[in-house]
CSV table of C-alpha atoms in Angstrom, one decimal:
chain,number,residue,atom,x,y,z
A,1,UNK,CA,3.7,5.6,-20.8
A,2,UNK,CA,0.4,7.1,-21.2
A,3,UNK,CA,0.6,10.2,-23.0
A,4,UNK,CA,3.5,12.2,-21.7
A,5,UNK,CA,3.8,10.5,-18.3
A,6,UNK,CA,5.4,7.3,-17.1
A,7,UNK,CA,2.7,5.2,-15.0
A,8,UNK,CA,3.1,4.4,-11.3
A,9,UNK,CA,1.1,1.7,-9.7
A,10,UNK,CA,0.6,1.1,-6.6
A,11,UNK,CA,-2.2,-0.8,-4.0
A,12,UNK,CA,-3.1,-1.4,-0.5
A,13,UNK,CA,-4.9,-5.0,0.5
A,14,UNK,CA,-8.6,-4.0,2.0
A,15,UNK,CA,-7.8,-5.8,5.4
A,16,UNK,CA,-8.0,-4.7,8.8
A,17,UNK,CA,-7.7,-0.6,9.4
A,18,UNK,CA,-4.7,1.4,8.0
A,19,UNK,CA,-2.5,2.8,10.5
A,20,UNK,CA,-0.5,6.1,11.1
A,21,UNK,CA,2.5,4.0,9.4
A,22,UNK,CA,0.6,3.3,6.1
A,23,UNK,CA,-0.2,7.5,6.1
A,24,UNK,CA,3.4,8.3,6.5
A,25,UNK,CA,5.5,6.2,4.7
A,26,UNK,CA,3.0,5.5,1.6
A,27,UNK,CA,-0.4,7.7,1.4
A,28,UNK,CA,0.9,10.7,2.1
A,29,UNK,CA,3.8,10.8,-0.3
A,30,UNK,CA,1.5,8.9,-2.9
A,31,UNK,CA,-0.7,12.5,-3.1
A,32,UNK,CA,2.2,14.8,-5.3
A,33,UNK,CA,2.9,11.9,-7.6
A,34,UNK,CA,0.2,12.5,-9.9
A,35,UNK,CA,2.2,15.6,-11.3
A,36,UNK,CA,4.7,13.8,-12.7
A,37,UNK,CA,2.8,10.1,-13.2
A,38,UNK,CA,0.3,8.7,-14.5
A,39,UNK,CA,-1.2,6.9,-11.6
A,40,UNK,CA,-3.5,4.1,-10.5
A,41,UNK,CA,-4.2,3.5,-7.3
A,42,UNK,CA,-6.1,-0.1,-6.7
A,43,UNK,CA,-8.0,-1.5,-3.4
A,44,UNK,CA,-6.1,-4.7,-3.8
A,45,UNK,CA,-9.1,-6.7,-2.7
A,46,UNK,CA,-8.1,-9.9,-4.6
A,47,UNK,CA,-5.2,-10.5,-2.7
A,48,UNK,CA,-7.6,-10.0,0.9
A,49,UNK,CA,-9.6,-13.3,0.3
A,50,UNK,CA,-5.9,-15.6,0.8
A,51,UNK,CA,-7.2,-15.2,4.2
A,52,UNK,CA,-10.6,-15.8,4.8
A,53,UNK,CA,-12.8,-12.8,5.0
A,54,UNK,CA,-16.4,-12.0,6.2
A,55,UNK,CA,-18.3,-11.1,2.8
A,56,UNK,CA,-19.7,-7.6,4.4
A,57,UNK,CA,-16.7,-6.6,6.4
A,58,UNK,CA,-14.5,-7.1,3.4
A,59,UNK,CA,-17.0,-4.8,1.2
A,60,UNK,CA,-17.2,-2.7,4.1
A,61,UNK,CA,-13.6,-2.1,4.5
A,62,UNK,CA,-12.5,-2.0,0.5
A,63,UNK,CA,-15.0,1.2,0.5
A,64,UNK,CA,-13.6,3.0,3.5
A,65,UNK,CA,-10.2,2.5,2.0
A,66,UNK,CA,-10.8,3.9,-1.5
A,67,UNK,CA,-12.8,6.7,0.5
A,68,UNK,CA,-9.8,6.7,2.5
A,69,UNK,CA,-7.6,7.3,-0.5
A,70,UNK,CA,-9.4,10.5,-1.4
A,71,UNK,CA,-9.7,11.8,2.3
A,72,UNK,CA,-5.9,11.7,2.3
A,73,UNK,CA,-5.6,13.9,-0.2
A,74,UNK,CA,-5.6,12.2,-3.7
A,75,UNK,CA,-7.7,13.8,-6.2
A,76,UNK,CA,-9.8,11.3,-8.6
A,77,UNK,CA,-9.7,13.3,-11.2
A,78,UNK,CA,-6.1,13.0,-11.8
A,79,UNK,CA,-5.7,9.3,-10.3
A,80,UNK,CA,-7.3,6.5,-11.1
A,81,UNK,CA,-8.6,4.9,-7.3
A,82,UNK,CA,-10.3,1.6,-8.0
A,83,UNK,CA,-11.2,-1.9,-6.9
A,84,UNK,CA,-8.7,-4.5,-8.1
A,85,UNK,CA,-12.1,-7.3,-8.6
A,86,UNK,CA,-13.7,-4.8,-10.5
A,87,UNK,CA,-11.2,-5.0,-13.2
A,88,UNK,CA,-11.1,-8.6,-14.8
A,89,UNK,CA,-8.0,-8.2,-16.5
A,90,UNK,CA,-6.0,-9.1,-13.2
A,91,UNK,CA,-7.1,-12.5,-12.7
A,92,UNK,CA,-6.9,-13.1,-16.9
A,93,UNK,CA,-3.3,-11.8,-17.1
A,94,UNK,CA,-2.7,-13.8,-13.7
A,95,UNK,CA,-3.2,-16.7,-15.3
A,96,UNK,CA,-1.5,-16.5,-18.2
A,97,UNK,CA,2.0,-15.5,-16.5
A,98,UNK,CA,1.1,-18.6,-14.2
A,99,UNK,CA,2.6,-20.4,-17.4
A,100,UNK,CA,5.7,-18.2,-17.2
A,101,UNK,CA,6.4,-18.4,-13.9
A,102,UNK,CA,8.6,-21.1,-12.2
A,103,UNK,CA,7.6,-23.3,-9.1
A,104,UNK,CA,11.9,-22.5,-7.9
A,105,UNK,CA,11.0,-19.0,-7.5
A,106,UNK,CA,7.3,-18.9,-5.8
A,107,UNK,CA,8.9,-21.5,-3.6
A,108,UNK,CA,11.3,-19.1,-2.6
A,109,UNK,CA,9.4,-16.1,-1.7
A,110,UNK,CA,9.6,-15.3,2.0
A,111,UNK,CA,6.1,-13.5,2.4
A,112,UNK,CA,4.0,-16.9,1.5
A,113,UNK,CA,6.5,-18.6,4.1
A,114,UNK,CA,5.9,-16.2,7.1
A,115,UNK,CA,2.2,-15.8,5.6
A,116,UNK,CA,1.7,-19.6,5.7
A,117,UNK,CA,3.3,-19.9,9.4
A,118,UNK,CA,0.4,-17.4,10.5
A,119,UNK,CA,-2.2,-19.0,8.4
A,120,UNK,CA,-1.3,-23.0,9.1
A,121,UNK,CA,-4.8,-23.7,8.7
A,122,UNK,CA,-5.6,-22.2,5.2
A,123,UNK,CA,-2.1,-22.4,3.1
A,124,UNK,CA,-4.1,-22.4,-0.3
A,125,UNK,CA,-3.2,-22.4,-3.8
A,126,UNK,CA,-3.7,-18.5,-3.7
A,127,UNK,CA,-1.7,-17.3,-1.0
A,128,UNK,CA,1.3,-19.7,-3.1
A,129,UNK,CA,0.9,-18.2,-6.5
A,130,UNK,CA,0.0,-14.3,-4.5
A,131,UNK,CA,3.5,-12.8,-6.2
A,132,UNK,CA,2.0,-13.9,-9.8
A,133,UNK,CA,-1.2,-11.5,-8.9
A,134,UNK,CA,0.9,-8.6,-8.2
A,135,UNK,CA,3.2,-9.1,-11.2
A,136,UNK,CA,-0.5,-9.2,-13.4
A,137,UNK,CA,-1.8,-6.1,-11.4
A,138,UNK,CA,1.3,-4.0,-12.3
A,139,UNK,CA,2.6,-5.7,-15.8
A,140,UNK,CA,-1.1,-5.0,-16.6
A,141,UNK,CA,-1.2,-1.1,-16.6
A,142,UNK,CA,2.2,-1.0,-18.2
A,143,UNK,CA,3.7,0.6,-14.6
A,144,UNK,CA,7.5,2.1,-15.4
A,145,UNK,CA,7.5,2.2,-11.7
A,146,UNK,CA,5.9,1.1,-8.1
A,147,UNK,CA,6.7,2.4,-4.7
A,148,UNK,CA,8.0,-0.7,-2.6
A,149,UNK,CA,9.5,-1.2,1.0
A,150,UNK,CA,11.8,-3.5,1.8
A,151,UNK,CA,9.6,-6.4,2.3
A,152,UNK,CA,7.8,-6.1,-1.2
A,153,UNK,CA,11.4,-5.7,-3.2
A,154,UNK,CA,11.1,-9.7,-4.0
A,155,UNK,CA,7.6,-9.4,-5.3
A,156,UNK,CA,9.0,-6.7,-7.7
A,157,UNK,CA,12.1,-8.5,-9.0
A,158,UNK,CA,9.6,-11.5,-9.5
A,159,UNK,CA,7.5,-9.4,-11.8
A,160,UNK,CA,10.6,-7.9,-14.0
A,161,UNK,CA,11.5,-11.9,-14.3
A,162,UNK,CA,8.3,-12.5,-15.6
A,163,UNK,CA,8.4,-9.9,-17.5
A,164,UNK,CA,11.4,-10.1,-19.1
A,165,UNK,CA,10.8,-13.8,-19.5
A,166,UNK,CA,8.1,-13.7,-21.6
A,167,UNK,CA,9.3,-10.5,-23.7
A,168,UNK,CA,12.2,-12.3,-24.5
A,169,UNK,CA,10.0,-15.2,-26.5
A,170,UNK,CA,7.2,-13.1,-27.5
A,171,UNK,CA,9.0,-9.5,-27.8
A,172,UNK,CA,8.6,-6.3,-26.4
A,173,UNK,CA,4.9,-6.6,-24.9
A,174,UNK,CA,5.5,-5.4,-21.0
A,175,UNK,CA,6.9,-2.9,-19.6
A,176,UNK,CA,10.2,-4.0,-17.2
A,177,UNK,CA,9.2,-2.0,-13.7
A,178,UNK,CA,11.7,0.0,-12.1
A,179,UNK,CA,11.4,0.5,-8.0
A,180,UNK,CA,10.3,4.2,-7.3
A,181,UNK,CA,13.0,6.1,-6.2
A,182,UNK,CA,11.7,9.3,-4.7
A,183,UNK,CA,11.1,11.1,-1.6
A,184,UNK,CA,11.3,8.5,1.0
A,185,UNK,CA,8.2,8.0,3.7
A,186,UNK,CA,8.9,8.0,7.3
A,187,UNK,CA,9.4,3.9,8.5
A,188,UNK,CA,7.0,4.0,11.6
A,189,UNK,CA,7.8,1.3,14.4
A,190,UNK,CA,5.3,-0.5,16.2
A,191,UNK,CA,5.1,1.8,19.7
A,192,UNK,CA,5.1,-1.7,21.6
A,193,UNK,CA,8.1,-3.2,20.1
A,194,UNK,CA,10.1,-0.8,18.1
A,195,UNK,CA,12.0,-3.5,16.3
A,196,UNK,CA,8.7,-4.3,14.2
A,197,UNK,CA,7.0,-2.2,11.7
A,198,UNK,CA,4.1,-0.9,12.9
A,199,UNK,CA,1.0,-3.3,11.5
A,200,UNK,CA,-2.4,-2.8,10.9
A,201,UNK,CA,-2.5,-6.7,12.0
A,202,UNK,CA,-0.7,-6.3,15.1
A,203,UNK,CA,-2.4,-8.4,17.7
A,204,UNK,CA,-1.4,-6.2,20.4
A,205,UNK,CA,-3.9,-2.9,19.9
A,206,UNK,CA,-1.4,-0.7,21.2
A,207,UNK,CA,1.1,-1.4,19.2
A,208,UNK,CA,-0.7,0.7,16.4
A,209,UNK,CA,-2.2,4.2,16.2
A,210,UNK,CA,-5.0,4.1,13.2
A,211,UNK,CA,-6.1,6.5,11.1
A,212,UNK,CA,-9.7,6.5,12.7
A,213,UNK,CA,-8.5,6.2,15.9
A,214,UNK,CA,-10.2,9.7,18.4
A,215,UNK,CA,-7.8,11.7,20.3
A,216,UNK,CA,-8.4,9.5,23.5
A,217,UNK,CA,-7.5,6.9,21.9
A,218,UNK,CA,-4.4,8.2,20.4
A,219,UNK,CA,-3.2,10.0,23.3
A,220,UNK,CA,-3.3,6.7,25.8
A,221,UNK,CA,-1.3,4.9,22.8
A,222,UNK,CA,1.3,7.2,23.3
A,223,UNK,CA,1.1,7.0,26.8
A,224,UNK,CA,2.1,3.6,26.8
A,225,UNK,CA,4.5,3.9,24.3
A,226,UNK,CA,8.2,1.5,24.7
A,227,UNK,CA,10.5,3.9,25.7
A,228,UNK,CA,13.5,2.9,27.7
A,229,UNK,CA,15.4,3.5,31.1
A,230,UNK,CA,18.2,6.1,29.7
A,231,UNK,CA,15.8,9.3,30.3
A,232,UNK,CA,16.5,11.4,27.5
A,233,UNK,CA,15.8,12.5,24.2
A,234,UNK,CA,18.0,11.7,22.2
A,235,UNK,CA,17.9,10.2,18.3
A,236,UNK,CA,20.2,7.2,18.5
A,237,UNK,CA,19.7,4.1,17.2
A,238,UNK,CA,20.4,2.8,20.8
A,239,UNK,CA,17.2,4.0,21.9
A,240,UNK,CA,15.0,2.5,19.5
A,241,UNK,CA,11.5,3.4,21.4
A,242,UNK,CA,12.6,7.5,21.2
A,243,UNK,CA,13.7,7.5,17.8
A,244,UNK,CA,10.6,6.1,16.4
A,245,UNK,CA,9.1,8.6,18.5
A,246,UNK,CA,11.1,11.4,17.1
A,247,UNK,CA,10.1,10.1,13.3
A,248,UNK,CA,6.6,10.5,14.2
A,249,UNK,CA,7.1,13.5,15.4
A,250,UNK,CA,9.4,15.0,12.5
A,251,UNK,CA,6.7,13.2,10.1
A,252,UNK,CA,3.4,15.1,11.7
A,253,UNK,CA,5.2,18.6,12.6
A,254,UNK,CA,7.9,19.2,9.7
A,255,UNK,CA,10.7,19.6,12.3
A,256,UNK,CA,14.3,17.7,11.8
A,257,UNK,CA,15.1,15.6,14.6
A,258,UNK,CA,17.7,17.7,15.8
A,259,UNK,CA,15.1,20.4,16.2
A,260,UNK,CA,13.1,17.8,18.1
A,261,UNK,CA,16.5,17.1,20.4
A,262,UNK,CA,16.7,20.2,21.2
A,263,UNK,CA,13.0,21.2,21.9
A,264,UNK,CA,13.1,18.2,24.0
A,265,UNK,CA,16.8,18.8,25.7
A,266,UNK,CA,15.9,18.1,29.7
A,267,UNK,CA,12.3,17.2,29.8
A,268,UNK,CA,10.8,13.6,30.7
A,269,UNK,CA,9.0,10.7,28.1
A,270,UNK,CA,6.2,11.8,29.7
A,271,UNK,CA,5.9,15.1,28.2
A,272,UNK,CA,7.4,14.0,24.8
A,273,UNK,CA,5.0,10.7,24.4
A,274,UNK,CA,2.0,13.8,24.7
A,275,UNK,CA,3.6,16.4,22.1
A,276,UNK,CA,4.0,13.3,19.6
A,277,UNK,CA,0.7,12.0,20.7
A,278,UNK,CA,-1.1,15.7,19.9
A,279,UNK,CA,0.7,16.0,16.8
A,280,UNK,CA,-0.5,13.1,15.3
A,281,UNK,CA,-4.2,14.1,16.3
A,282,UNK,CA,-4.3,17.2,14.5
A,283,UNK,CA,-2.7,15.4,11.3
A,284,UNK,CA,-5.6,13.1,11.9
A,285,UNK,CA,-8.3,15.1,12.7
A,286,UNK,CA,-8.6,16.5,9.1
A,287,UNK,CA,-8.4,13.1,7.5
A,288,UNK,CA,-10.8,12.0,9.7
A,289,UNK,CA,-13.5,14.8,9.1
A,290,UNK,CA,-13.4,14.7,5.7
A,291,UNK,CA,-13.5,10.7,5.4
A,292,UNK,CA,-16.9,11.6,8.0
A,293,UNK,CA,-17.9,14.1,4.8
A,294,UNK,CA,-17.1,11.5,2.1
A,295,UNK,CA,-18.6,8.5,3.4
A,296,UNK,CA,-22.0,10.5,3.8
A,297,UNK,CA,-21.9,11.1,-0.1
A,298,UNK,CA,-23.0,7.6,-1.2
A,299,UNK,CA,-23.7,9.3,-5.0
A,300,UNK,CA,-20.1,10.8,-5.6
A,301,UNK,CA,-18.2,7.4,-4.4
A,302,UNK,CA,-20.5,5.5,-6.3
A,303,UNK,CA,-20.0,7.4,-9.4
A,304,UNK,CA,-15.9,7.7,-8.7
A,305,UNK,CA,-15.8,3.6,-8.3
A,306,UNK,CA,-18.3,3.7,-11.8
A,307,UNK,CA,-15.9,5.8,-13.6
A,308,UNK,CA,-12.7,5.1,-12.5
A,309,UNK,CA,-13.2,1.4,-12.7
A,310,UNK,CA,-14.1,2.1,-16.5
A,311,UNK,CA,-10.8,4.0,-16.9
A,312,UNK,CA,-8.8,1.0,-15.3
A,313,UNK,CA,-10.7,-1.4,-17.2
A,314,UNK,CA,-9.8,0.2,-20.8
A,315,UNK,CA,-6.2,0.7,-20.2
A,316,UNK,CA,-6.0,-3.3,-18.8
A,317,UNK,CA,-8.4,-4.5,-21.5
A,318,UNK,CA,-5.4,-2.6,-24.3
A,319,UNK,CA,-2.6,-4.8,-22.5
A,320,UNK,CA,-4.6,-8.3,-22.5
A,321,UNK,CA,-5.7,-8.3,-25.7
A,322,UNK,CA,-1.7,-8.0,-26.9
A,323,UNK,CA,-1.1,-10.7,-24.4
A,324,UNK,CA,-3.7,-12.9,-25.9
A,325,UNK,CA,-2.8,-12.3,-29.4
A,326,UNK,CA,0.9,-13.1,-28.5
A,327,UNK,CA,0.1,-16.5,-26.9
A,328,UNK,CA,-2.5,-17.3,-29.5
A,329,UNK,CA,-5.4,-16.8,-28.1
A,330,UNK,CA,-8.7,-17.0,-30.6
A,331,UNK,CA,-9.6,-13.4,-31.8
A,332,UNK,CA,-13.2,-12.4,-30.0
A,333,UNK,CA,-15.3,-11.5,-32.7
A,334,UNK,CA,-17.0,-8.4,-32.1
C-alpha cells in the first residue's frame, strides 16, 4: 500500500517486438489502472539476458519498449515506467529469497522446461532460478496484486510461497500477491495456427501482427490468415481461425461478436480478413505516430528513465533494507 492505493506490478521482457496480442490482452488494459493503483511498470531486461542477447539490440529494444509503454497510453506521471537493471534491489532481494526457495519447486516449473527445450544449448543457472527473479521484482515493491495469464499463474504462486515462507520465520515483512482480477484482455491467437498464442517469438513472421508493423504489412498478414473450409462467419469454437478473427475484431472496433456475426452474415473470409486487417491499422496507426514523436525526444525519455528509475529505486531500497535487517545483515553506516 502506498498511500491510499494498493500497488500493481507488472513487466514485459525487452526481447524481440511486441505484438498486437501484447496491446490487447495486457498494454491496453494496463493504461486505467493507475486510477485505482499504485503502479510500476518495469522493462524486465534482467530476465532478457537467459537467452543471449546482442549488447546494442538489447539497449535498443528495452528503450523502444519503455517508449512503447508511454505511446500506448500510460502517463509517467502517474506510473512508474522503468528499467528492471536500473534498480539494484532486484538482483539483492533475488538472492536472498534464493535461500528460501526449494530446488522441488524450481524443478518443477514448466516455463524453464519448455524454455530449456528451445534453448538446449544455453540452459544456465539463470533461466533455472528465473521464477526467484520475478518473486524479487514483485515482493520488492510490496505488489497486492499483478496481472497474470495463464502461463505466468505458477510464477505467482511461487512468489506467495516464498513469501509466506519467509514471513512465517521472520514475520510480516512482504506482502502475499493476489492475481489481478479485472477486466479481462482479449487472448489473441497466432493468425497461422490458432491453437497457439500469438508470440512475439514466433518463427513464422506471419503468425504475428506487431505493433510497428505499416499497413502493407498488416493487411497481407491478414490476408494469409488460417481460416477454414466451412465459409462463414460464425464465432464457434469449432472454427478456431474465425473466432480469433472475430476477437481481434471486437478488440480494435468495440463491437460484440454477435454484432460482428451479423455484420458479417453472407460475405466471404476474404472480405472479413480485410475489415479485421484495417481495424487493427487504424488502432495502430496512432501508437505508431506518437512512438515516431517520442523516440525523436531523446531529453524527455532520458529524464522519464532518470526520474522514474529514482522513484523505483526509493520504494525497493525501503523493502531491502527490512529484508536485510531481518536476516541479519550488518547495518551500512551512513
Amino acid at each position: 500500500m502506498i498511500g491510499d492505493k494498493k500497488v500493481l506490478f507488472s513487466g514485459m521482457q525487452a526481447t524481440g517486438s511486441l505484438t498486437l496480442g501484447n496491446y490487447l490482452g495486457a498494454l491496453k488494459n494496463w493504461i486505467s489502472l493507475s486510477d485505482e493503483y499504485e503502479c510500476f511498470y518495469s522493462v524486465v531486461d534482467l530476465h532478457s539476458i537467459t537467452i543471449r542477447q546482442d549488447p546494442a539490440t538489447l539497449r535498443k529494444r528495452a528503450r523502444d519498449l519503455l517508449t512503447l509503454y508511454i505511446a500506448a497510453g500510460l502517463d509517467p506521471e502517474k506510473n512508474c515506467i522503468y528499467y528492471q537493471s536500473h534498480v539494484s534491489g532486484h538482483t539483492e532481494l533475488a538472492w536472498i529469497l534464493n535461500c528460501f526457495t526449494y530446488m522441488g519447486e524450481l524443478n518443477r516449473m514448466t516455463q524453464f522446461k519448455d524454455k530449456a527445450a528451445k534453448h538446449s544449448d544455453n540452459i544456465n543457472a539463470g533461466l533455472y532460478t528465473y521464477p526467484v527473479l520475478m518473486a524479487a521484482d514483485i515482493l520488492l515493491y510490496q505488489a497486492d496484486v499483478v496481472p497474470v495469464g495463464n502461463d505466468q499463474l505458477q510464477h505467482l504462486e511461487i512468489t506467495r510461497d516464498i513469501a509466506q515462507r519467509f514471513n512465517s520465520i521472520y514475520g510480516d515483512v512482504f506482502t502475499v500477491p493476489e492475481p489481478y482480477v479485472g477486466k479481462v484482455g482479449a487472448r489473441i491467437m497466432s493468425l497461422q495456427d490458432p491453437s497457439k498464442k500469438m508470440s512475439k517469438s514466433d518463427d513464422n513472421p506471419n503468425a504475428s501482427i506487431y505493433l510497428m508493423d505499416d499497413a502493407d504489412t498488416v493487411m497481407r498478414k491478414f490476408k494469409r490468415a488460417v481460416t477454414d473450409s466451412e465459409g462463414c462467419v460464425a464465432y464457434r469454437r469449432q472454427q478456431p481461425g474465425i473466432y480469433n478473427l472475430i476477437d481481434i475484431y471486437c478488440a480494435c472496433t468495440g463491437k460484440t461478436p454477435e454484432e460482428t456475426v451479423r455484420e458479417f452474415d453472407g460475405k466471404g473470409y476474404g472480405e472479413f480478413k480485410l475489415a479485421v486487417g484495417e481495424s487493427v491499422v487504424d488502432v495502430l496507426r496512432p501508437l505508431q505516430e506518437k512512438f515516431a514523436e517520442l523516440s525523436k525526444d531523446r531529453a524527455y525519455i532520458d529524464g522519464i528513465i532518470k526520474k522514474n528509475g529514482e522513484k523505483a529505486s526509493y520504494y525497493a531500497l525501503k523493502t531491502l533494507r527490512k529484508v536485510q535487517k531481518k536476516v541479519g545483515f550488518p547495518e551500512k553506516i551512513r
